[in-house]
mmCIF file of C-alpha atoms in Angstrom:
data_model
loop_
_atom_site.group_PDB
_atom_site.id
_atom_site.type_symbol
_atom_site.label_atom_id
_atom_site.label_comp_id
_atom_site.label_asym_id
_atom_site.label_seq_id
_atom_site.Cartn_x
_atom_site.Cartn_y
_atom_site.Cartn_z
ATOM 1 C CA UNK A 27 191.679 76.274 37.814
ATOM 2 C CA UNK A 28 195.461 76.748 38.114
ATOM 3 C CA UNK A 29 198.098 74.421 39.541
ATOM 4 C CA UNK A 30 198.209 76.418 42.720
ATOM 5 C CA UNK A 31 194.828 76.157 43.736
ATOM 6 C CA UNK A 32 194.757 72.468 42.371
ATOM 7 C CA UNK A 33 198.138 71.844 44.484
ATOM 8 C CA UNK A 34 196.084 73.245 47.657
ATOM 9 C CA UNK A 35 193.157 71.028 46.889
ATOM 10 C CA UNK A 36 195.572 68.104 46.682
ATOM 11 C CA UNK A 37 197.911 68.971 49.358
ATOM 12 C CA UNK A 38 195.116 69.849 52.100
ATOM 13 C CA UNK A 39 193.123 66.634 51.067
ATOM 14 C CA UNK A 40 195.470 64.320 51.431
ATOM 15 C CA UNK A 41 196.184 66.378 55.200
ATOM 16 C CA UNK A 42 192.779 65.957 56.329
ATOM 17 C CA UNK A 43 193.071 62.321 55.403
ATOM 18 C CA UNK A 44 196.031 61.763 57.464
ATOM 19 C CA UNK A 45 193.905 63.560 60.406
ATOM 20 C CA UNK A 46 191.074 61.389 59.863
ATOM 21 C CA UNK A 47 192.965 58.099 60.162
ATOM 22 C CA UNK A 48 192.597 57.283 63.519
ATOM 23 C CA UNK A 49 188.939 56.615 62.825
ATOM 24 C CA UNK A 50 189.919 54.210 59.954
ATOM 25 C CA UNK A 51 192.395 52.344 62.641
ATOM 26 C CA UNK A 52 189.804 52.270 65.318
ATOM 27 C CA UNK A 53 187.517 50.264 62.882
ATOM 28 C CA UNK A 54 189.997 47.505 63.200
ATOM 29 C CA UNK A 55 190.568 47.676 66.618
ATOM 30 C CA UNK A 56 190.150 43.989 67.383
ATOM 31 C CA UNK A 57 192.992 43.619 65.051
ATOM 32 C CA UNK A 58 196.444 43.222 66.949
ATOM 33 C CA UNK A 59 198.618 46.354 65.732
ATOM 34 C CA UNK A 60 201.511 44.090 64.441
ATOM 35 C CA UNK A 61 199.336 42.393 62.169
ATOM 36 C CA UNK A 62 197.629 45.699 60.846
ATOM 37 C CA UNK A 63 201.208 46.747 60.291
ATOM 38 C CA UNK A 64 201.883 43.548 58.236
ATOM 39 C CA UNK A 65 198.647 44.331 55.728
ATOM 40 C CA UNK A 66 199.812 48.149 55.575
ATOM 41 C CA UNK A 67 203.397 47.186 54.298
ATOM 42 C CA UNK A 68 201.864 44.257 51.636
ATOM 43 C CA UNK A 69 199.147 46.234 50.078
ATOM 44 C CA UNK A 70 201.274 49.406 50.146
ATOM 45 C CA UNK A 71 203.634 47.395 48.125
ATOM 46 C CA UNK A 72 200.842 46.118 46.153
ATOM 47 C CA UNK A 73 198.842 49.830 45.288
ATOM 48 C CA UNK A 74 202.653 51.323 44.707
ATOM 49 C CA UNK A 75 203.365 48.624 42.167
ATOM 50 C CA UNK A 76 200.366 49.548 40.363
ATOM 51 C CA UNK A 77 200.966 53.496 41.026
ATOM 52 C CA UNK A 78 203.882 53.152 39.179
ATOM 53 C CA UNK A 79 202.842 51.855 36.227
ATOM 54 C CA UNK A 80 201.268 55.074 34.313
ATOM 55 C CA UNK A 81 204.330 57.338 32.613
ATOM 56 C CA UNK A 82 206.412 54.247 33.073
ATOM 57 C CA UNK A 83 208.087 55.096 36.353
ATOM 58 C CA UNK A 84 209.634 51.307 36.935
ATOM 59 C CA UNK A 85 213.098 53.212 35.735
ATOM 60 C CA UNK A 86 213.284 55.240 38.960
ATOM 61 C CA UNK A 87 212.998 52.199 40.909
ATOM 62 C CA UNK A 88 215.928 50.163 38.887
ATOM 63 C CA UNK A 89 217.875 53.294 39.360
ATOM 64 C CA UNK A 90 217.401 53.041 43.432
ATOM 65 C CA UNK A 91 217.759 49.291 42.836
ATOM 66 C CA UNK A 92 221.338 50.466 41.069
ATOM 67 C CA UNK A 93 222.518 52.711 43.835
ATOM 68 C CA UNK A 94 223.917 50.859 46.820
ATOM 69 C CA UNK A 95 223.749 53.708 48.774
ATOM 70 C CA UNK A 96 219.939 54.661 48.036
ATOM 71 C CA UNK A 97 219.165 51.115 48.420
ATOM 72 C CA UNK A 98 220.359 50.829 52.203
ATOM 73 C CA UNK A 99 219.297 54.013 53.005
ATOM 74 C CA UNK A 100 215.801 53.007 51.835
ATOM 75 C CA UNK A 101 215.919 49.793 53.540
ATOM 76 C CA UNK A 102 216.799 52.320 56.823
ATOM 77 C CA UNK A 103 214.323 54.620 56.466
ATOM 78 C CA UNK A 104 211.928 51.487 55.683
ATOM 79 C CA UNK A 105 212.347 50.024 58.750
ATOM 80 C CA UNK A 106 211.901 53.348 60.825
ATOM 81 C CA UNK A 107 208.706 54.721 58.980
ATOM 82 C CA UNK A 108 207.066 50.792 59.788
ATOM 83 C CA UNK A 109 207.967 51.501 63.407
ATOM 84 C CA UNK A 110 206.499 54.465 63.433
ATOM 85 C CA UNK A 111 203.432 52.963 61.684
ATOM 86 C CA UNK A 112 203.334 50.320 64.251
ATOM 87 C CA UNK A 113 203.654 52.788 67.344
ATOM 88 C CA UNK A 114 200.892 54.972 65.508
ATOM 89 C CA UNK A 115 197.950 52.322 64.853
ATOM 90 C CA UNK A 116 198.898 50.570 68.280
ATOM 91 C CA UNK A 117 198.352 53.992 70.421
ATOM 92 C CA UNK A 118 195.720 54.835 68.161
ATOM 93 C CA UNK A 119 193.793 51.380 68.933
ATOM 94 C CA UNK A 120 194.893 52.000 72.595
ATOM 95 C CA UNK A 121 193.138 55.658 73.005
ATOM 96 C CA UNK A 122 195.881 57.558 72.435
ATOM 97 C CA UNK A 123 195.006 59.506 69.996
ATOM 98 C CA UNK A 124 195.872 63.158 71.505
ATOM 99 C CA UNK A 125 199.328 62.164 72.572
ATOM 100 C CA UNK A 126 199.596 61.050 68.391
ATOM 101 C CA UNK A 127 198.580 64.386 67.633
ATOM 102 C CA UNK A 128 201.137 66.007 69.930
ATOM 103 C CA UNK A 129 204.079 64.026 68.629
ATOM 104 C CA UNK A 130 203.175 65.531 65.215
ATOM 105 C CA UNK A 131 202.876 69.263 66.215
ATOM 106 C CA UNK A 132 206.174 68.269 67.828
ATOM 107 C CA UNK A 133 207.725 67.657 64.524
ATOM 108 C CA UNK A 134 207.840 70.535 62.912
ATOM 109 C CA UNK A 135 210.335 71.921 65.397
ATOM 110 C CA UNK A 136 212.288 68.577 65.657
ATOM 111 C CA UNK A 137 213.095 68.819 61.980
ATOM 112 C CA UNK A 138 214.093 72.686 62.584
ATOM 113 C CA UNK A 139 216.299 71.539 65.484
ATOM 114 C CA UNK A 140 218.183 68.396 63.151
ATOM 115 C CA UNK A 141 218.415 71.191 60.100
ATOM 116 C CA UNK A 142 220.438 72.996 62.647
ATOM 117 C CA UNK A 143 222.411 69.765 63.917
ATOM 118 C CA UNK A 144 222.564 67.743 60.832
ATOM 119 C CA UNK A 145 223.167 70.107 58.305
ATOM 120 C CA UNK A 146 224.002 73.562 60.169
ATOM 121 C CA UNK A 147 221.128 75.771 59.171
ATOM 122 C CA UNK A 148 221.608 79.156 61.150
ATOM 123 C CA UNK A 149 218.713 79.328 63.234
ATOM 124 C CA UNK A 150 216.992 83.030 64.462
ATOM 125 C CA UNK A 151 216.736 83.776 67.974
ATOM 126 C CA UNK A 152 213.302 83.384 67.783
ATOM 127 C CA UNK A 153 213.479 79.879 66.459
ATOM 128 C CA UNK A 154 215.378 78.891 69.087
ATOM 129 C CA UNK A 155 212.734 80.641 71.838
ATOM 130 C CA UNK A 156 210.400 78.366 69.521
ATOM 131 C CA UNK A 157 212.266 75.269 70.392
ATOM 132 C CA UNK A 158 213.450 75.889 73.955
ATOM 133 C CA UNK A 159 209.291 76.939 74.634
ATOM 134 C CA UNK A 160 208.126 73.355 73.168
ATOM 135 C CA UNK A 161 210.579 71.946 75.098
ATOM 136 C CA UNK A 162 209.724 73.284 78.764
ATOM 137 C CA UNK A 163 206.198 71.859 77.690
ATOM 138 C CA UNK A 164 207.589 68.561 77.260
ATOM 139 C CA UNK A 165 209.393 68.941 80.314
ATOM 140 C CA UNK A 166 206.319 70.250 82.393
ATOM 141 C CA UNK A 167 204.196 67.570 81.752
ATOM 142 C CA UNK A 168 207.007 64.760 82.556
ATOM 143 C CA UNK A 169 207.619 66.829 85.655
ATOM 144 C CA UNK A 170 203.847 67.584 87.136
ATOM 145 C CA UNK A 171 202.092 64.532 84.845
ATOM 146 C CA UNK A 172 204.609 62.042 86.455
ATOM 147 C CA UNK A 173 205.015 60.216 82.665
ATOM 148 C CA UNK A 174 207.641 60.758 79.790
ATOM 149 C CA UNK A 175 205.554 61.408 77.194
ATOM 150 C CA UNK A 176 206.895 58.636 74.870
ATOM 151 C CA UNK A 177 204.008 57.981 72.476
ATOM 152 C CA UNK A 178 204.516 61.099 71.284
ATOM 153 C CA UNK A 179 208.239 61.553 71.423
ATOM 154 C CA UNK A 180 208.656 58.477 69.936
ATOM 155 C CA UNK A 181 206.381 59.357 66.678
ATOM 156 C CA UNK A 182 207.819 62.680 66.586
ATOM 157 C CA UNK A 183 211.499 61.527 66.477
ATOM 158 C CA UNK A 184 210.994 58.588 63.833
ATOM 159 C CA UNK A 185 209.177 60.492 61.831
ATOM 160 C CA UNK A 186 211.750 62.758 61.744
ATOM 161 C CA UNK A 187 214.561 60.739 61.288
ATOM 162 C CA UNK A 188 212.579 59.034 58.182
ATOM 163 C CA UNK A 189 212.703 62.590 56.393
ATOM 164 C CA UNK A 190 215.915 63.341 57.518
ATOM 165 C CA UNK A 191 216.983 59.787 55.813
ATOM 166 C CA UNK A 192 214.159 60.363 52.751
ATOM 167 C CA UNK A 193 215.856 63.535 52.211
ATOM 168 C CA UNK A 194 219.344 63.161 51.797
ATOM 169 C CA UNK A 195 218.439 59.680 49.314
ATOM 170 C CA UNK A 196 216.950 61.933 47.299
ATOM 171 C CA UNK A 197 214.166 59.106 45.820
ATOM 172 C CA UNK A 198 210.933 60.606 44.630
ATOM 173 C CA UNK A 199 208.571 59.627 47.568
ATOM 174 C CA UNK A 200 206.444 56.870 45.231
ATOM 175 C CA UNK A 201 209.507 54.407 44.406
ATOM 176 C CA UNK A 202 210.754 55.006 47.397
ATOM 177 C CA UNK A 203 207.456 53.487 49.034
ATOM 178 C CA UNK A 204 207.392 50.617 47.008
ATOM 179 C CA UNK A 205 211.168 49.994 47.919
ATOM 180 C CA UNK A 206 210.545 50.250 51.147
ATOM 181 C CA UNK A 207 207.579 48.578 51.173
ATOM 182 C CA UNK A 208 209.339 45.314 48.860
ATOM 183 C CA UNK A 209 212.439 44.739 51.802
ATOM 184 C CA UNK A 210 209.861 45.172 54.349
ATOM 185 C CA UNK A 211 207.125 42.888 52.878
ATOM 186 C CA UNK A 212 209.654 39.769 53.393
ATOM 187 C CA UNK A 213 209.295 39.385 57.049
ATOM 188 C CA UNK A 214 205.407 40.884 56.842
ATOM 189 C CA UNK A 215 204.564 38.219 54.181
ATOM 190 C CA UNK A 216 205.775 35.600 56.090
ATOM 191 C CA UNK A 217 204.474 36.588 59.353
ATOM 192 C CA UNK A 218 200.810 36.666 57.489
ATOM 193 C CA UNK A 219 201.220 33.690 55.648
ATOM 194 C CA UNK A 220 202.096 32.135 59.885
ATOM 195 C CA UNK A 221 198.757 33.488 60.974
ATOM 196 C CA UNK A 222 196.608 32.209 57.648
ATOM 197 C CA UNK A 223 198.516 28.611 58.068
ATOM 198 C CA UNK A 224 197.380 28.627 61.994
ATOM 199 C CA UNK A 225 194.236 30.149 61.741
ATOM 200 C CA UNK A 226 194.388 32.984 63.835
ATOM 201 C CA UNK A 227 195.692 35.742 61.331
ATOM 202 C CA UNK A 228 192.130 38.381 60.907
ATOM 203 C CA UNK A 229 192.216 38.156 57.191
ATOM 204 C CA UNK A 230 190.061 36.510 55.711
ATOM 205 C CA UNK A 231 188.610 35.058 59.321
ATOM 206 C CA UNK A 232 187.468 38.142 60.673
ATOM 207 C CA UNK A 233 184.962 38.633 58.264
ATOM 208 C CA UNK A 234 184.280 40.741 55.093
ATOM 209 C CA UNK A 235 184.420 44.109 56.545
ATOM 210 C CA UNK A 236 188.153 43.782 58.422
ATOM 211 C CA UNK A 237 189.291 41.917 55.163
ATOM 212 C CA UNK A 238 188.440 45.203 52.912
ATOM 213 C CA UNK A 239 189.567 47.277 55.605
ATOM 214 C CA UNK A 240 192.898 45.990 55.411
ATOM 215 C CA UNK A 241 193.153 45.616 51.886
ATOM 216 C CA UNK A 242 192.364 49.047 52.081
ATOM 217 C CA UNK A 243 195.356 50.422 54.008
ATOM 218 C CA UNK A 244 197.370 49.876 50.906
ATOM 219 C CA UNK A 245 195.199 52.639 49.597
ATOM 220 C CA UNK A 246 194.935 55.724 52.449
ATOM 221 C CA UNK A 247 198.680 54.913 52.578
ATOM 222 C CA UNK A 248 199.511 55.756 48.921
ATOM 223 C CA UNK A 249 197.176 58.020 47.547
ATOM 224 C CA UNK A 250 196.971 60.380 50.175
ATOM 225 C CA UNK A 251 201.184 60.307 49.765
ATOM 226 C CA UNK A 252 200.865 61.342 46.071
ATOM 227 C CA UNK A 253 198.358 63.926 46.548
ATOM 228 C CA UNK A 254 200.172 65.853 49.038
ATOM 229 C CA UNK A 255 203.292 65.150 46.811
ATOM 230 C CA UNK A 256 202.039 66.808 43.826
ATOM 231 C CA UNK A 257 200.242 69.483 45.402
ATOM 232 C CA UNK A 258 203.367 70.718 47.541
ATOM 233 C CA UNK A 259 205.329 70.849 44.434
ATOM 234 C CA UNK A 260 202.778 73.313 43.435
ATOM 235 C CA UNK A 261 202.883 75.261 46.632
ATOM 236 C CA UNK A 262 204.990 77.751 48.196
ATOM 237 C CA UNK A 263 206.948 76.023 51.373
ATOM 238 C CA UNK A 264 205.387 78.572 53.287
ATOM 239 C CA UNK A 265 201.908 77.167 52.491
ATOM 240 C CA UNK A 266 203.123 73.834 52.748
ATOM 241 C CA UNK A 267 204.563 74.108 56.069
ATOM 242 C CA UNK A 268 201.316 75.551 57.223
ATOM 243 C CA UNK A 269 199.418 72.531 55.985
ATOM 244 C CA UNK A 270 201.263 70.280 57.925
ATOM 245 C CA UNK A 271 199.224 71.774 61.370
ATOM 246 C CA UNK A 272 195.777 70.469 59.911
ATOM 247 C CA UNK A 273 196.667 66.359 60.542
ATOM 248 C CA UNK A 274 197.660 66.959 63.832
ATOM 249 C CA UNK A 275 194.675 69.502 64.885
ATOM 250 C CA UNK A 276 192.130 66.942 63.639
ATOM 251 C CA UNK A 277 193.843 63.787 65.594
ATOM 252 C CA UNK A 278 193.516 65.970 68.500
ATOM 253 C CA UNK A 279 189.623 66.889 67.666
ATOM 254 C CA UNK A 280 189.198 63.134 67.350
ATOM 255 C CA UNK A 281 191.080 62.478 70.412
ATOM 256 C CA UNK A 282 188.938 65.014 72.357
ATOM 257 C CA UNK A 283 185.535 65.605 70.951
ATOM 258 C CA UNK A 284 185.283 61.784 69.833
ATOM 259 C CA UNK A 285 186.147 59.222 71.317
ATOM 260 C CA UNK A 286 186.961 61.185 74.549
ATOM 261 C CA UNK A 287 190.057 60.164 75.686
ATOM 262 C CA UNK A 288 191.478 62.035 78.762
ATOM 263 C CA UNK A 289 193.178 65.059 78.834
ATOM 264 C CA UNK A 290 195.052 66.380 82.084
ATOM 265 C CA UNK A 291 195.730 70.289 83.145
ATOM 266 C CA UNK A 292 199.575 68.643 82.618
ATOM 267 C CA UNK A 293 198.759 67.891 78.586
ATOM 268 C CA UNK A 294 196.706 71.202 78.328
ATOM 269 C CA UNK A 295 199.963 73.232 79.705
ATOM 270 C CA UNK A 296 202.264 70.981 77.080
ATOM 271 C CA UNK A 297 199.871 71.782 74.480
ATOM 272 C CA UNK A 298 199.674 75.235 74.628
ATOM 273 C CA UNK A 299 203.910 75.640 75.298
ATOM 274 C CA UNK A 300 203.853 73.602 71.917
ATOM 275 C CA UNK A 301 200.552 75.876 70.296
ATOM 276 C CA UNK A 302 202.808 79.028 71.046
ATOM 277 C CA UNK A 303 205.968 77.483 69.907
ATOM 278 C CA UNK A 304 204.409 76.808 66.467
ATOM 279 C CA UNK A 305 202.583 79.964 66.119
ATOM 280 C CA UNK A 306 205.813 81.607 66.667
ATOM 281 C CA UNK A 307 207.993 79.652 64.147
ATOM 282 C CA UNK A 308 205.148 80.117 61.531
ATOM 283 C CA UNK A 309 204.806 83.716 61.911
ATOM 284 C CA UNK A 310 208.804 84.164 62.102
ATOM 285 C CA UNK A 311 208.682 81.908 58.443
ATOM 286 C CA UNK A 312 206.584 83.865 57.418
ATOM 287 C CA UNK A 313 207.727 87.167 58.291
ATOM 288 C CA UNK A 314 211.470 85.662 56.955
ATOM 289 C CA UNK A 315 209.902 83.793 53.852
ATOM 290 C CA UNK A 316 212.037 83.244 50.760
ATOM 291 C CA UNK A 317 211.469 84.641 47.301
ATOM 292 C CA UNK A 318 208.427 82.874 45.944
ATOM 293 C CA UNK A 319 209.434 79.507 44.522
ATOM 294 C CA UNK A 320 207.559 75.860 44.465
ATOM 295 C CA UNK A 321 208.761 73.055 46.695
ATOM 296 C CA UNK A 322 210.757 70.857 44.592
ATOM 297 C CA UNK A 323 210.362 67.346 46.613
ATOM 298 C CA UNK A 324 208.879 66.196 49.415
#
């Protein structure tokens, strides 16, 4: 098998892995969110430590270590991606599942909009009928739904500004976890060692099952980043940037089909504005597509 197809397998596993999380999260839901958040950032740092062990790749992280700039800019970006993790499992736990998935179908055209602001990519006319279409769904359902949509605004936005920040550190996506993870796992460690000291922290009191289950978040939170990470470098960006729909299309299957969580004539209008925005963008990449090349970094 060649590193293309293997990159697919890699890349679209670690997707549907991401789109299946909400079930992993809902098996905790007795769990407050802030606490689940805690676990996530210590065993992330643990599995990362011991990710970065094979080939020796402890000399990227002195080198970030090294680099004042990288360092705050990690410790940035840190504190915005476990805000957005918070905000996630919290909505999640809450039955919000389809307004998750929105904010991530919303994110492919926020990070087209900050190329354009941030670093002035020329965007086609059609891109920006893409953009101003998403937007008059967004503006629909604040308008005939009566709420600002802020669940999934508010993922769509951090998560943007994350890879806007990852981006111009330019830290391979592994040691930049574990950085991330080590500033962040000060105030999480000591908020966990609080709960075990007063006897209301879920680990190890709720039992067996919740303990392993948030051992485990360490886990879905690294591998699935490593797989995706090594399979987009064997991708073309087109590919990759078609990938990125499958999360957000199984959150919203989830959402819908699963666990049955509401969903207005206001959200179906904002959904398809956003379904039609994509579809256009992807076909205009597509259509506009550079020279074949792999994706570099992620």
């Amino acid at each position: 098998m060649d590193k293309s197809k293997k990159g697919l397998i890699a890349a679209s596993s670690a997707m549907i892995l991401w789109g299946l999380l909400p079930v992993y999260w809902k098996q905790m839901s007795d769990v407050p969110a802030y606490e689940i958040l805690s676990h996530r950032i210590i065993w992330s740092l643990v599995a990362s430590s011991l990710l970065l062990i094979p080939g020796n790749r402890w000399a990227a992280v002195r080198d970030v270590i090294g680099n004042r700039k990288n360092l705050y800019m990690l410790m940035t970006s840190g504190t915005i991606i476990a805000s957005n993790w918070l905000l996630y499992i919290w909505a999640v736990n809450k039955g919000y599942i389809i307004q998750c998935s929105l904010g991530y179908f919303i994110n492919p055209l926020l990070n087209v909009l900050l190329g354009f602001l941030v670093f002035k990519d020329a965007l086609r006319k059609v891109q920006w009928w893409a953009i101003g279409l998403a937007a008059a769904g967004v503006a629909y359902q604040i308008v005939q739904y009566g709420r600002f949509p802020w669940i999934s605004l508010g993922l769509a936005c951090s998560f943007t500004i994350y890879g806007l920040i990852r981006k111009l550190a330019s830290v391979e996506s592994l040691p930049g976890l574990f950085v991330e993870t080590a500033f962040l796992s000060v105030p999480a460690g000591a908020f966990l060692l609080w709960t075990a000291l007063s006897g209301s922290g879920a680990f190890p009191g709720a039992g067996a099952k919740t303990s392993l289950l948030l051992m485990g978040t360490g886990v879905i939170t690294s591998v699935p980043l490593i797989w995706f990470v090594w399979g987009a470098r064997n991708l073309s960006l087109v590919t990759v940037g078609l990938l990125q729909f499958v999360a957000p299309t199984l959150q919203f299957g989830l959402g819908y089909w699963v666990y049955h969580e509401s969903f207005s004539s206001a959200q179906m209008v904002t959904f398809a504005a956003i379904w039609v925005a994509l579809t256009i963008y992807t076909v205009d990449s597509f259509i506009h597509r550079p020279s074949p090349k792999i994706a570099d970094q992620v």
